PDB file of C-alpha atoms in Angstrom:
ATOM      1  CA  UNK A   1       3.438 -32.203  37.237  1.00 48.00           C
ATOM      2  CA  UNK A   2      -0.299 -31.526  36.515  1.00 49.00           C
ATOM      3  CA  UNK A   3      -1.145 -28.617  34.270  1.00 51.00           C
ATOM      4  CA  UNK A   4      -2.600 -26.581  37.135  1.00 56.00           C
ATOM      5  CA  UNK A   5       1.380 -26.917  38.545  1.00 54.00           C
ATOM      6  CA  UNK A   6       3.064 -26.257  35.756  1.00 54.00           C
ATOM      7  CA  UNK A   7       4.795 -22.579  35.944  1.00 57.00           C
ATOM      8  CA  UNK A   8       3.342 -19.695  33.327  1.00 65.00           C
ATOM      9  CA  UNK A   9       5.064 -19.082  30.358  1.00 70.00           C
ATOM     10  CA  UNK A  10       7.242 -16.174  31.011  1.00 78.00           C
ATOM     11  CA  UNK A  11       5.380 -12.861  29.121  1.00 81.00           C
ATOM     12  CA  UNK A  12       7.596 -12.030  26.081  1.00 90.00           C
ATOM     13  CA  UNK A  13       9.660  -8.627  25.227  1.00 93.00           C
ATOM     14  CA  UNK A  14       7.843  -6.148  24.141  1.00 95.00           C
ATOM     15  CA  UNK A  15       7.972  -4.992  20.253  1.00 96.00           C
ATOM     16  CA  UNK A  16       6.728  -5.091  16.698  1.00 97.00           C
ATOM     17  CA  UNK A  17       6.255  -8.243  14.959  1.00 97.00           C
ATOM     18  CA  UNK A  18       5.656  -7.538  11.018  1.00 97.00           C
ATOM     19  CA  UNK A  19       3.564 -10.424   9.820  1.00 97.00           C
ATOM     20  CA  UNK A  20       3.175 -11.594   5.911  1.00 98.00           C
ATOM     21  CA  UNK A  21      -0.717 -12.365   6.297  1.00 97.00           C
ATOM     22  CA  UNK A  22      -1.891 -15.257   4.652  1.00 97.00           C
ATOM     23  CA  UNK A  23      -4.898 -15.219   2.415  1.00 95.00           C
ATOM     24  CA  UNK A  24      -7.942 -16.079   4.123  1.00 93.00           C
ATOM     25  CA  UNK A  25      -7.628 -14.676   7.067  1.00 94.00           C
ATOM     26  CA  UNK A  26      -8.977 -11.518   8.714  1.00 92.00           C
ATOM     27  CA  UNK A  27      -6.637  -9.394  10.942  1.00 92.00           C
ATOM     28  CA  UNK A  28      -8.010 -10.265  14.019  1.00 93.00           C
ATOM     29  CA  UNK A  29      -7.499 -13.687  12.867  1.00 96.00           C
ATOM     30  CA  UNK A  30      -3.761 -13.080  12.884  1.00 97.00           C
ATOM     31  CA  UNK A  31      -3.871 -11.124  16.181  1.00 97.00           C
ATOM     32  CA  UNK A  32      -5.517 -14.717  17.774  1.00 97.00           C
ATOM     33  CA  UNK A  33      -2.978 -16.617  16.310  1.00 97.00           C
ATOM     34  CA  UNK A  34      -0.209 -14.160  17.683  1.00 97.00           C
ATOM     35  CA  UNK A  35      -1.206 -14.672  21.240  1.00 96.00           C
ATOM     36  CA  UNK A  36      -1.115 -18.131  21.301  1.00 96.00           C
ATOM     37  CA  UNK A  37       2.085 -18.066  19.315  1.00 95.00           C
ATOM     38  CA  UNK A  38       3.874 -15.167  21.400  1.00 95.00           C
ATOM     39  CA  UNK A  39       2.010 -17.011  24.544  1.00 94.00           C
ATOM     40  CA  UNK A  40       0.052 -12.982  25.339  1.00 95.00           C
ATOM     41  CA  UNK A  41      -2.784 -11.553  25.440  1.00 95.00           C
ATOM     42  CA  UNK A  42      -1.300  -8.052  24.835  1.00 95.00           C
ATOM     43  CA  UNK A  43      -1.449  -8.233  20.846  1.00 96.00           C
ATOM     44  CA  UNK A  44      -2.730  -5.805  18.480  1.00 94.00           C
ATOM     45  CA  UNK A  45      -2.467  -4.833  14.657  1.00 93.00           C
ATOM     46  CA  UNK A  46      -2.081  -1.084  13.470  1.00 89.00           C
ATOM     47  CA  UNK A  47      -4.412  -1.345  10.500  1.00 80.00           C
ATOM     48  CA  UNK A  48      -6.556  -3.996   8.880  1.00 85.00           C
ATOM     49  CA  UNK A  49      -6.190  -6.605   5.601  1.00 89.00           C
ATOM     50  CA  UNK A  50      -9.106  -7.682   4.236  1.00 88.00           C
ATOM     51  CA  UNK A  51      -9.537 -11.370   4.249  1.00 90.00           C
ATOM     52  CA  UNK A  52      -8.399 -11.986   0.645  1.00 92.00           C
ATOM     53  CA  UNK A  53      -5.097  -9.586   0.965  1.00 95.00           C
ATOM     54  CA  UNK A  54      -1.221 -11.001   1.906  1.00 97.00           C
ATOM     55  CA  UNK A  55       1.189  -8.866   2.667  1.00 97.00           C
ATOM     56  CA  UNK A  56       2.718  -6.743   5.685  1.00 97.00           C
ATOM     57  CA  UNK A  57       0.444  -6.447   8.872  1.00 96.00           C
ATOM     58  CA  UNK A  58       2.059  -5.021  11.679  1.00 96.00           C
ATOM     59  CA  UNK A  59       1.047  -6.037  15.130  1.00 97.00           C
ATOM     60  CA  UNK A  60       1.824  -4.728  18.812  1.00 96.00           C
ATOM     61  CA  UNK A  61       3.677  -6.860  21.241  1.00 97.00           C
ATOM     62  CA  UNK A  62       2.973  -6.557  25.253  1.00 95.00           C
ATOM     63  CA  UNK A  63       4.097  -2.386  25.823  1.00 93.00           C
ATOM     64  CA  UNK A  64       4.457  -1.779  22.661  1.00 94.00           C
ATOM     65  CA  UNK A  65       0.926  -2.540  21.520  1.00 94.00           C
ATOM     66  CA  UNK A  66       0.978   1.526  23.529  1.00 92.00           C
ATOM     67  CA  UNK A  67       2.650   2.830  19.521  1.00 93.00           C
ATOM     68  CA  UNK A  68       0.379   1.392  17.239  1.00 91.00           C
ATOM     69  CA  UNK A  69      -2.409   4.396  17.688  1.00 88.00           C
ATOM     70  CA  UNK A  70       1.094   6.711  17.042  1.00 89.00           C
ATOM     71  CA  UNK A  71       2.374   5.054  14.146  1.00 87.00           C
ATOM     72  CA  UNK A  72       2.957   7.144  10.752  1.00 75.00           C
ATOM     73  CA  UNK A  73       1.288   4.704   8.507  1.00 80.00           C
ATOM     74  CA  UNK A  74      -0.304   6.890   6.246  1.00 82.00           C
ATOM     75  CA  UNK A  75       1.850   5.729   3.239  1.00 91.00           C
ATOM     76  CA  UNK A  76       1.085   2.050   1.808  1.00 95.00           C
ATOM     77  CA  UNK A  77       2.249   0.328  -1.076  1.00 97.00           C
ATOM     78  CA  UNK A  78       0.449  -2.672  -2.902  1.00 98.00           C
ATOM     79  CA  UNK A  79       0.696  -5.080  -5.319  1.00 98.00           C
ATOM     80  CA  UNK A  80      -2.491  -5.850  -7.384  1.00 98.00           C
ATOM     81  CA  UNK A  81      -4.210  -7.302 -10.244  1.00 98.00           C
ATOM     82  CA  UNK A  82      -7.306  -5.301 -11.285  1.00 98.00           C
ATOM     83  CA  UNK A  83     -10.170  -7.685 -13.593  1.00 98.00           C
ATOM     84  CA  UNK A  84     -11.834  -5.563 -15.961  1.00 98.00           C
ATOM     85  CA  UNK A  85     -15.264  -6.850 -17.364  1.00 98.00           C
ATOM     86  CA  UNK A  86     -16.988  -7.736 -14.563  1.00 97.00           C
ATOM     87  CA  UNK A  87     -17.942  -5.543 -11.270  1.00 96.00           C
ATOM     88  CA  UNK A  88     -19.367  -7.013  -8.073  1.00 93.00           C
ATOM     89  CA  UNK A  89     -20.609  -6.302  -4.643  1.00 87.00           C
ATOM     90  CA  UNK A  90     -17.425  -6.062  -2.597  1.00 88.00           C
ATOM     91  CA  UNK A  91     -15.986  -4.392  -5.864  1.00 92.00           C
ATOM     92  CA  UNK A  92     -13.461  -7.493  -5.166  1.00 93.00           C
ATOM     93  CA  UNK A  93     -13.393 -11.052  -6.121  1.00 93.00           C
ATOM     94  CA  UNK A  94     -14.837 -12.480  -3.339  1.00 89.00           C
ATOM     95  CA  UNK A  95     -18.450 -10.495  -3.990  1.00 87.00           C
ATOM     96  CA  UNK A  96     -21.382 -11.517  -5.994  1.00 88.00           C
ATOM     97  CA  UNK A  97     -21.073 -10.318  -9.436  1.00 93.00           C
ATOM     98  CA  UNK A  98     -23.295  -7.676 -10.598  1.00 91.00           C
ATOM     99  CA  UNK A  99     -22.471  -6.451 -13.921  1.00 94.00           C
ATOM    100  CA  UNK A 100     -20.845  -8.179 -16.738  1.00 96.00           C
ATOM    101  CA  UNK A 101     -19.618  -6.528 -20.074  1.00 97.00           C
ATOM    102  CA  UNK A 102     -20.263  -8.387 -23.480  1.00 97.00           C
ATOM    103  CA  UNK A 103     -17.156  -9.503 -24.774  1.00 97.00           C
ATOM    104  CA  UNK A 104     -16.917  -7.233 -27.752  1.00 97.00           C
ATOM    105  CA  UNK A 105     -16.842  -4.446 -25.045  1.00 97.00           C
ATOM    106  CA  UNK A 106     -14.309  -5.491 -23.345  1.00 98.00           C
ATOM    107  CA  UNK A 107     -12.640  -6.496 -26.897  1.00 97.00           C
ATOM    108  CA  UNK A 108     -12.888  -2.701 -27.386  1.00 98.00           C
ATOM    109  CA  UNK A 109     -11.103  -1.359 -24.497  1.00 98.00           C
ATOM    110  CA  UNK A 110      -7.597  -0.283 -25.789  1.00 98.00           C
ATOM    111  CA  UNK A 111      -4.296   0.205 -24.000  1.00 98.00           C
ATOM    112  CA  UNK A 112      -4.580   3.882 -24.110  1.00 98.00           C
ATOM    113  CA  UNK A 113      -7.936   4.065 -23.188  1.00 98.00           C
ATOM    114  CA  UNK A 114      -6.105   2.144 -19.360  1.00 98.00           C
ATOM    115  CA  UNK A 115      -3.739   4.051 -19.516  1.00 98.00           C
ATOM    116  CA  UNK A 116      -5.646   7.277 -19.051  1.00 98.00           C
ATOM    117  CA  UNK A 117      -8.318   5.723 -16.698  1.00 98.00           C
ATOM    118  CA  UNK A 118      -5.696   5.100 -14.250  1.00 98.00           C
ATOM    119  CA  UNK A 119      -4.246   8.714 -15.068  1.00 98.00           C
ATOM    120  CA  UNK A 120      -7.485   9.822 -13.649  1.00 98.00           C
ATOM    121  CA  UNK A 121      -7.119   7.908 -10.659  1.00 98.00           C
ATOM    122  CA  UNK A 122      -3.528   9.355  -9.710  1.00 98.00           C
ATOM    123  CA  UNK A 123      -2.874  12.292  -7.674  1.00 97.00           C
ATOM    124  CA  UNK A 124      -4.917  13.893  -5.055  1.00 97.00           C
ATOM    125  CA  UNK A 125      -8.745  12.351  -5.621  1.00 97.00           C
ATOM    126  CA  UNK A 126     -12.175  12.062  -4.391  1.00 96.00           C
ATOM    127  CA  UNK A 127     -12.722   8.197  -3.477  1.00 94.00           C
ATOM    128  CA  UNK A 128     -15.618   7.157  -2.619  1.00 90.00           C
ATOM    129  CA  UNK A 129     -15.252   4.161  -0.474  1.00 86.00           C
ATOM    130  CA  UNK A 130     -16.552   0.716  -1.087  1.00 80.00           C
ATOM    131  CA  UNK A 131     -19.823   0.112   0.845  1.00 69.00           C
ATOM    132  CA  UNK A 132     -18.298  -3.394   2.784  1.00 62.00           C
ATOM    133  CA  UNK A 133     -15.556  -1.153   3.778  1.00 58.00           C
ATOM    134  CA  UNK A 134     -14.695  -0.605   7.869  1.00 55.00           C
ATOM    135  CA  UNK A 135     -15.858   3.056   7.169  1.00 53.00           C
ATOM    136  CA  UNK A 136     -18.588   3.925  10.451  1.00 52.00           C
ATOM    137  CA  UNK A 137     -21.846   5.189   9.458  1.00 49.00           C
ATOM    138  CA  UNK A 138     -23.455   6.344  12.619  1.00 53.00           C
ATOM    139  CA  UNK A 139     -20.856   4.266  14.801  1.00 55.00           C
ATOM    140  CA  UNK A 140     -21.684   1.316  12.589  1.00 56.00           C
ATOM    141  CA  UNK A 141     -19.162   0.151  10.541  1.00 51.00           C
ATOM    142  CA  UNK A 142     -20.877   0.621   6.766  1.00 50.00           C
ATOM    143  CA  UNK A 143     -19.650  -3.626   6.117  1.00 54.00           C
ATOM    144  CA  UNK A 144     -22.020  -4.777   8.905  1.00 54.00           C
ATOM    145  CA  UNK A 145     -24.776  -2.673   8.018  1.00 50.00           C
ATOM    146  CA  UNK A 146     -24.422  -4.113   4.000  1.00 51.00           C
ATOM    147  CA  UNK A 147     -24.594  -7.543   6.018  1.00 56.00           C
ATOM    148  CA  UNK A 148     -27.956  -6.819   8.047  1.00 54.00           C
ATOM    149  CA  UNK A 149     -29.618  -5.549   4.303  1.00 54.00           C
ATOM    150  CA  UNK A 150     -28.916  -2.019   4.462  1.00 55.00           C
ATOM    151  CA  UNK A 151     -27.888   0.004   1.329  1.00 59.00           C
ATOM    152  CA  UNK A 152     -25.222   2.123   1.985  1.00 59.00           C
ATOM    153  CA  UNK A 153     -23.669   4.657   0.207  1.00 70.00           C
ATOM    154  CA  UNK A 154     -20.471   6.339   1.216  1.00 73.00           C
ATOM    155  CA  UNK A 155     -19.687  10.150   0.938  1.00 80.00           C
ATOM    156  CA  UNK A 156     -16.219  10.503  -1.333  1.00 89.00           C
ATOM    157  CA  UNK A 157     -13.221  11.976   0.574  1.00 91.00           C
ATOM    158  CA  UNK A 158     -10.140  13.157  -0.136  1.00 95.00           C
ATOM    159  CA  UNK A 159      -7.496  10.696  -0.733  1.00 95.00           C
ATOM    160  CA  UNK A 160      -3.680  10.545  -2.222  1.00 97.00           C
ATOM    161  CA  UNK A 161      -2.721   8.094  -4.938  1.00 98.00           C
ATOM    162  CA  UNK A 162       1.496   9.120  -5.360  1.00 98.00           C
ATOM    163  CA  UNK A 163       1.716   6.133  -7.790  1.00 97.00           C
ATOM    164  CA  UNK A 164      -0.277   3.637  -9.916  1.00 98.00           C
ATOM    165  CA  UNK A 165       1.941   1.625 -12.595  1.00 98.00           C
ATOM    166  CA  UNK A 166       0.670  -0.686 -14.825  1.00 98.00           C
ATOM    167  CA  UNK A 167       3.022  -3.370 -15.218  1.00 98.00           C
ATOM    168  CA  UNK A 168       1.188  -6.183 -16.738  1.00 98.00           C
ATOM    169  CA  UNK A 169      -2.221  -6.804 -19.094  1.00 98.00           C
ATOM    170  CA  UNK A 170      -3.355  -9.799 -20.108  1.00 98.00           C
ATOM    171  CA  UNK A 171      -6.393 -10.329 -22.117  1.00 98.00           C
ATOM    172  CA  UNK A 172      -8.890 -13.129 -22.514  1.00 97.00           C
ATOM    173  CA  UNK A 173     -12.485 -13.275 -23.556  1.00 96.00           C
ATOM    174  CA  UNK A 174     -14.908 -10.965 -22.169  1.00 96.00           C
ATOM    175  CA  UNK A 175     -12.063 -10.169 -19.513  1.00 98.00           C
ATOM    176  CA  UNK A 176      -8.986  -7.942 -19.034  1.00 98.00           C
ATOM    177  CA  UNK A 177      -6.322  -8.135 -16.140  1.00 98.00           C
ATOM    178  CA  UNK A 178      -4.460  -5.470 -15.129  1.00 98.00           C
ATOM    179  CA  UNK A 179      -1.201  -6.169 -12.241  1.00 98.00           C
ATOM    180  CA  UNK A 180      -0.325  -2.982 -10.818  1.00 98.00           C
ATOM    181  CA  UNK A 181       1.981  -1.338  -8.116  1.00 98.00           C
ATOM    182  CA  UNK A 182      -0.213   1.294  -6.345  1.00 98.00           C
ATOM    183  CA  UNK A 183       1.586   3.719  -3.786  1.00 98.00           C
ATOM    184  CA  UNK A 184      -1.411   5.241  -1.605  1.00 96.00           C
ATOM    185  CA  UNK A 185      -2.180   7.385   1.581  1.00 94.00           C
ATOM    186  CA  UNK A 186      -3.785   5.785   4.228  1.00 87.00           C
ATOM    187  CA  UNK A 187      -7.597   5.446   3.789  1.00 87.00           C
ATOM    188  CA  UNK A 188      -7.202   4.923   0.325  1.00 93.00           C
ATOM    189  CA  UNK A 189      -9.206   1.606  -1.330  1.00 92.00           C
ATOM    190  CA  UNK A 190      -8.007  -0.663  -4.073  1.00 96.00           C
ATOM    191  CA  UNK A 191     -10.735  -2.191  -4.243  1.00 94.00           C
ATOM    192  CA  UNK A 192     -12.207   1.004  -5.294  1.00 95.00           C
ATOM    193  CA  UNK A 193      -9.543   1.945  -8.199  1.00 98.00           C
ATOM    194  CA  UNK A 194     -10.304  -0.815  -9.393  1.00 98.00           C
ATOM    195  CA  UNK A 195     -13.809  -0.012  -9.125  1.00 96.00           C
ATOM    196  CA  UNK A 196     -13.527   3.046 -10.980  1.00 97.00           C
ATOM    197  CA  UNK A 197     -11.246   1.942 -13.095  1.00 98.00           C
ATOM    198  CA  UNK A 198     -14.268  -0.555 -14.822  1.00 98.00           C
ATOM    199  CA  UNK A 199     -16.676   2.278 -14.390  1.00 97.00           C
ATOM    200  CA  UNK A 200     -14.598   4.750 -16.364  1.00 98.00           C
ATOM    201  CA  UNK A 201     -13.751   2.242 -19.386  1.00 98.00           C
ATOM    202  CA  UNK A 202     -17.494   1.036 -19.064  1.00 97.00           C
ATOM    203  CA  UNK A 203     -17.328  -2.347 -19.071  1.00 98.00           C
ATOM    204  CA  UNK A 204     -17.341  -2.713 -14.946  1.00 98.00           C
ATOM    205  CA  UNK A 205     -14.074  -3.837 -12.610  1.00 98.00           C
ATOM    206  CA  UNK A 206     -12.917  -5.381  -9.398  1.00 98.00           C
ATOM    207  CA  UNK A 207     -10.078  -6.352  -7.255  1.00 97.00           C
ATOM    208  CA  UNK A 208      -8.575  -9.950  -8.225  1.00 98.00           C
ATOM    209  CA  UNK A 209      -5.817 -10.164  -5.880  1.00 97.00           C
ATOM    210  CA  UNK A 210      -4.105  -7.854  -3.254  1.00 97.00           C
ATOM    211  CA  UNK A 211      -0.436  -7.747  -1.302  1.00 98.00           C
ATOM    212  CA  UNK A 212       0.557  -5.059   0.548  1.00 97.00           C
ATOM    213  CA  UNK A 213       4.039  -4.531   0.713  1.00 97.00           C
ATOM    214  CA  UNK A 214       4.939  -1.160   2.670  1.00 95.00           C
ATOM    215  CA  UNK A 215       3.128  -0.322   5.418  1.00 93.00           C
ATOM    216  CA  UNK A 216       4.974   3.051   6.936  1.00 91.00           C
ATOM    217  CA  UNK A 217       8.570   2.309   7.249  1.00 93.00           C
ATOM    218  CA  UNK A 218       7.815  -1.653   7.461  1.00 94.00           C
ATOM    219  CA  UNK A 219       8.374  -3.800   4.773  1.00 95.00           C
ATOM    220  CA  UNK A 220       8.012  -7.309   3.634  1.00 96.00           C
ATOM    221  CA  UNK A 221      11.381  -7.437   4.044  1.00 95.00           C
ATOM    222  CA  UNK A 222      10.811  -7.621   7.650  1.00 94.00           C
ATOM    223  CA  UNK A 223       7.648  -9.803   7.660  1.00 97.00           C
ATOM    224  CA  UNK A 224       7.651 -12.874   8.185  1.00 96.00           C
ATOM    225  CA  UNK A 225       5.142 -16.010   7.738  1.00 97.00           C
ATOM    226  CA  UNK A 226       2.836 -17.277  10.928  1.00 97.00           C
ATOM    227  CA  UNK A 227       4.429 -20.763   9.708  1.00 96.00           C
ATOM    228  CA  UNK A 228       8.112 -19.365  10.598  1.00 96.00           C
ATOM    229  CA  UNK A 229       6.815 -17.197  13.814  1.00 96.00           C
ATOM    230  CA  UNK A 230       5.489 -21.050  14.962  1.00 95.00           C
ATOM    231  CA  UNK A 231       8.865 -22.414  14.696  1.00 95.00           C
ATOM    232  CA  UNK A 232      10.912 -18.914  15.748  1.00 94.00           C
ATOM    233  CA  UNK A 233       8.667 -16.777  18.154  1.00 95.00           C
ATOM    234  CA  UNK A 234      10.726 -13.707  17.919  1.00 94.00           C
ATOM    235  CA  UNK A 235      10.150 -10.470  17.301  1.00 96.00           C
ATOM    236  CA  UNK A 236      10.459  -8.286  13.887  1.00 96.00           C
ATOM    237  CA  UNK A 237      11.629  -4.944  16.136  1.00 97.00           C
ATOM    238  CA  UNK A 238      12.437  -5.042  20.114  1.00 96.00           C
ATOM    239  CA  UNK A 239      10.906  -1.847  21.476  1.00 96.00           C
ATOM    240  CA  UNK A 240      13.821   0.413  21.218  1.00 96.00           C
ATOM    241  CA  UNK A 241      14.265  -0.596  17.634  1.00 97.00           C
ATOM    242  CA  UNK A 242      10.788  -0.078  16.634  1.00 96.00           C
ATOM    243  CA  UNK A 243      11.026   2.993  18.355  1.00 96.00           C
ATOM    244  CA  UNK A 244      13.813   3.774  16.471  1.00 96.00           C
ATOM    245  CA  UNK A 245      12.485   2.821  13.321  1.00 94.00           C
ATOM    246  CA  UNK A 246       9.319   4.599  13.181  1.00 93.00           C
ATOM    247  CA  UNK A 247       9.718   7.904  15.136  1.00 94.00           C
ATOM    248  CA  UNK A 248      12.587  10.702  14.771  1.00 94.00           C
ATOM    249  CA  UNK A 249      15.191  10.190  17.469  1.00 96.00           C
ATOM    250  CA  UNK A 250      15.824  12.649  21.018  1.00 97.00           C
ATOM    251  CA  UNK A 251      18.387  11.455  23.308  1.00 97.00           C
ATOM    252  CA  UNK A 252      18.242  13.089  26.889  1.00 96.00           C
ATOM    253  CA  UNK A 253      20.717  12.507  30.028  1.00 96.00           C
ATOM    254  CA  UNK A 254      19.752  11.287  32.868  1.00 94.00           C
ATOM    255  CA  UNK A 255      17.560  14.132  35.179  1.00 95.00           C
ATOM    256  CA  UNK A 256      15.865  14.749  32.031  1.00 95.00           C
ATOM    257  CA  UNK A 257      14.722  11.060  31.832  1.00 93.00           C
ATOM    258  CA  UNK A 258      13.729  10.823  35.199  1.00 92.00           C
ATOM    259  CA  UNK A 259      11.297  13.970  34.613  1.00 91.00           C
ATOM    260  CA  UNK A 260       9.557  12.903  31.943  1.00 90.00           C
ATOM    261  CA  UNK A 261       8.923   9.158  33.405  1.00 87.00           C
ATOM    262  CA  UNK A 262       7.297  10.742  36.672  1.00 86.00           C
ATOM    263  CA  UNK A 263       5.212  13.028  33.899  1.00 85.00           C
ATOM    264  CA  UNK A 264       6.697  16.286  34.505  1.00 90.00           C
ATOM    265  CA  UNK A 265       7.149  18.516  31.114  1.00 92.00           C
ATOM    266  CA  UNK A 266      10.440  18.958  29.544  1.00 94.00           C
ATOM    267  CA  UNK A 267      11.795  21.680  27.561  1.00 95.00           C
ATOM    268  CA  UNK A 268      11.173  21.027  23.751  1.00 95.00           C
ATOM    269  CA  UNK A 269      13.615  20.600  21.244  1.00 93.00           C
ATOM    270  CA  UNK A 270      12.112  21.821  17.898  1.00 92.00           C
ATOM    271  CA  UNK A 271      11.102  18.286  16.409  1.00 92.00           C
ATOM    272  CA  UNK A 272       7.685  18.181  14.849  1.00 88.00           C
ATOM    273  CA  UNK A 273       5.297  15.655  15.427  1.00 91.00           C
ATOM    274  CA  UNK A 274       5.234  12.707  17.855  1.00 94.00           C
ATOM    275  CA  UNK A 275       9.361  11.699  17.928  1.00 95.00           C
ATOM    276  CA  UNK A 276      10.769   8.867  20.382  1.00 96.00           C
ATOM    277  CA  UNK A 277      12.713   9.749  23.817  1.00 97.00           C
ATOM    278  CA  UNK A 278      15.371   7.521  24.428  1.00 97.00           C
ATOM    279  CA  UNK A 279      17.273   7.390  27.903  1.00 95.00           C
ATOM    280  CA  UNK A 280      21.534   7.728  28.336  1.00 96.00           C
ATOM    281  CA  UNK A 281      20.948   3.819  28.461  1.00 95.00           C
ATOM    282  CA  UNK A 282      19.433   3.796  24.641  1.00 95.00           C
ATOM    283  CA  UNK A 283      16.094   2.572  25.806  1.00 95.00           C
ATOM    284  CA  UNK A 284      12.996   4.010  24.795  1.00 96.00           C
ATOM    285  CA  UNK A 285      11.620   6.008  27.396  1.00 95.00           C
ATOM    286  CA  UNK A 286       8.745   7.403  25.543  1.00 95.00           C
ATOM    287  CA  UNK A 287       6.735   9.416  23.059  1.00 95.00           C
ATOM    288  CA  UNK A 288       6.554  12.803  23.214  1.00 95.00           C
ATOM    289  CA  UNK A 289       4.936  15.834  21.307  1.00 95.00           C
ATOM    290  CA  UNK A 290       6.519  19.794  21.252  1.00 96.00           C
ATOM    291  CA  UNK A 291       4.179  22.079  22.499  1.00 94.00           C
ATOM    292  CA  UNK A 292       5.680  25.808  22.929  1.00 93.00           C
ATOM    293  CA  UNK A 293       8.954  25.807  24.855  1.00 94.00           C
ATOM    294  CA  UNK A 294       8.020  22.308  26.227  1.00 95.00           C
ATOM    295  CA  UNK A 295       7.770  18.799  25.461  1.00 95.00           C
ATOM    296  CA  UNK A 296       4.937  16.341  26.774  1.00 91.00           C
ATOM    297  CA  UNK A 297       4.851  12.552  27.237  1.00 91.00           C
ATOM    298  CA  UNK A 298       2.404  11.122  24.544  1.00 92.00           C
ATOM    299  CA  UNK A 299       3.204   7.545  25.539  1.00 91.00           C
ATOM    300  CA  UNK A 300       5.422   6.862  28.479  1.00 91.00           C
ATOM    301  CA  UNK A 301       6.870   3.450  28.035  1.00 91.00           C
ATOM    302  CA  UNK A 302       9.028   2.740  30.653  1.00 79.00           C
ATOM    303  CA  UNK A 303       8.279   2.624  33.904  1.00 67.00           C
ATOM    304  CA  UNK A 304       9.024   5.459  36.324  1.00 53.00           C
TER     305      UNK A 304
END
């Protein structure tokens, strides 16, 4: 049979897949390699890892790719190490370095004096974002116009830092490494912690090496590696679990179901927020949103 014969590979379920990013790879990288994997076009990622980050990236499957603008994932955890001594363009390792301390600087940095930089840097800040970061500056994102020559400088906005450990420091000459567990709202840069981290003690700082490890309710307990995805192609959630998962739960009967999929309005139930609709047959029927004494489809995915 000639390739032009052969049949199409059926289009696969739709769902979540929770990938464990490898370094050295951008996002959209891992989207590409999805499709071929998952044999769709329909792929996309909620959120971006920049090319030097692991960790949990979750990505869209077929209908479900409809959730990933609905997602709650405005609460991330990471795992870092934080170099103090040296800052750089990027304000991560993979930047050109601009500013180096003289070792008997960095020699005079103490424990305490860490320990209340990062106190600083906890709570409800002002973070002003790094200037290769996906932040738009006039519909241009503020990383492309660094690229074309530009200097940029990014307005500080509010951001949440619920927790930033030190567990780790290890000390060499002219250098300082901090690993740390930081627990952030969305929008929120390491990069730039670690940033202002250097800035505060003086003697400069920058990202070493990121993992994310929470992303929403999706963990890397869930990811797994493109390697294993090439050798099992399945899915981290179907849709009904990811559904499930990520949204608070209402169960309606049957007239109700058939309603909402030919997009009439429903009456609400007193949930706030966007919360999943499932049908008397379990299946997620769609998201919807209270509004009043009646409920709206956000996202209707079944079809009527």
């Amino acid at each position: 049979m000639s390739r032009q014969q052969q049949p199409r590979r059926p289009a696969p379920p739709p769902g979540l897949l929770i990938v464990d990013k490898p370094a050295g790879m951008t996002s959209h990288d891992v989207v590409a390699r999805a499709r071929r994997i998952m044999g769709t076009r329909k792929v996309g990622h909620a959120g971006t890892l920049d090319p030097m980050a692991t960790g949990v990236l979750v990505l869209g499957i077929e209908r479900a790719t409809k959730l990933l603008g609905h997602l709650a994932l405005d609460r991330k955890t990471y795992l870092a190490t934080i170099a103090l001594g040296a800052s750089t363009t990027t304000d991560d390792a993979e930047g050109e370095e601009l500013t180096a301390a003289e070792p008997a600087a960095v020699e005079a940095v103490t424990d305490d004096a860490i320990a209340a930089g990062i106190a600083v840097l906890t709570g409800e800040i002002q973070q002003r974002p790094s200037a290769v970061s996906a932040v738009k500056v006039d519909g241009k994102r503020a990383y492309a116009r660094v690229r074309a020559g530009e200097e940029v400088e990014l307005a500080a906005r509010p951001v949440t830092v619920y927790r930033f450990d030190l567990l780790a420091t290890r000390r060499s000459p002219g250098r300082i490494e901090l690993d740390v567990v930081v627990e952030c709202s969305s929008g929120t840069y390491v990069r730039a912690l670690a940033r202002d981290l250097g800035a505060a003690l003086g003697v400069g700082g920058h990202l070493a090496a990121l993992r994310r490890t929470t992303v929403g309710p999706f963990t890397l307990a869930a990811a797994r590696s493109l390697e294993v995805l090439e050798d099992r192609p399945e899915l981290s959630f179907d849709l009904d679990k990811a559904v499930a998962t990520a949204f608070p739960r209402r169960d309606v009967d049957g007239a109700t179901a058939r309603a909402l999929r030919h997009g009439q309005r429903i009456p609400a139930v007193g949930l706030g927020g966007t919360y999943g609709v499932f049908d008397p047959d379990g299946h997620a029927l769609a998201l919807a949103a209270d509004e009043g004494s009646v409920a709206r489809a956000v996202v209707v995915l079944l079809p009527a």
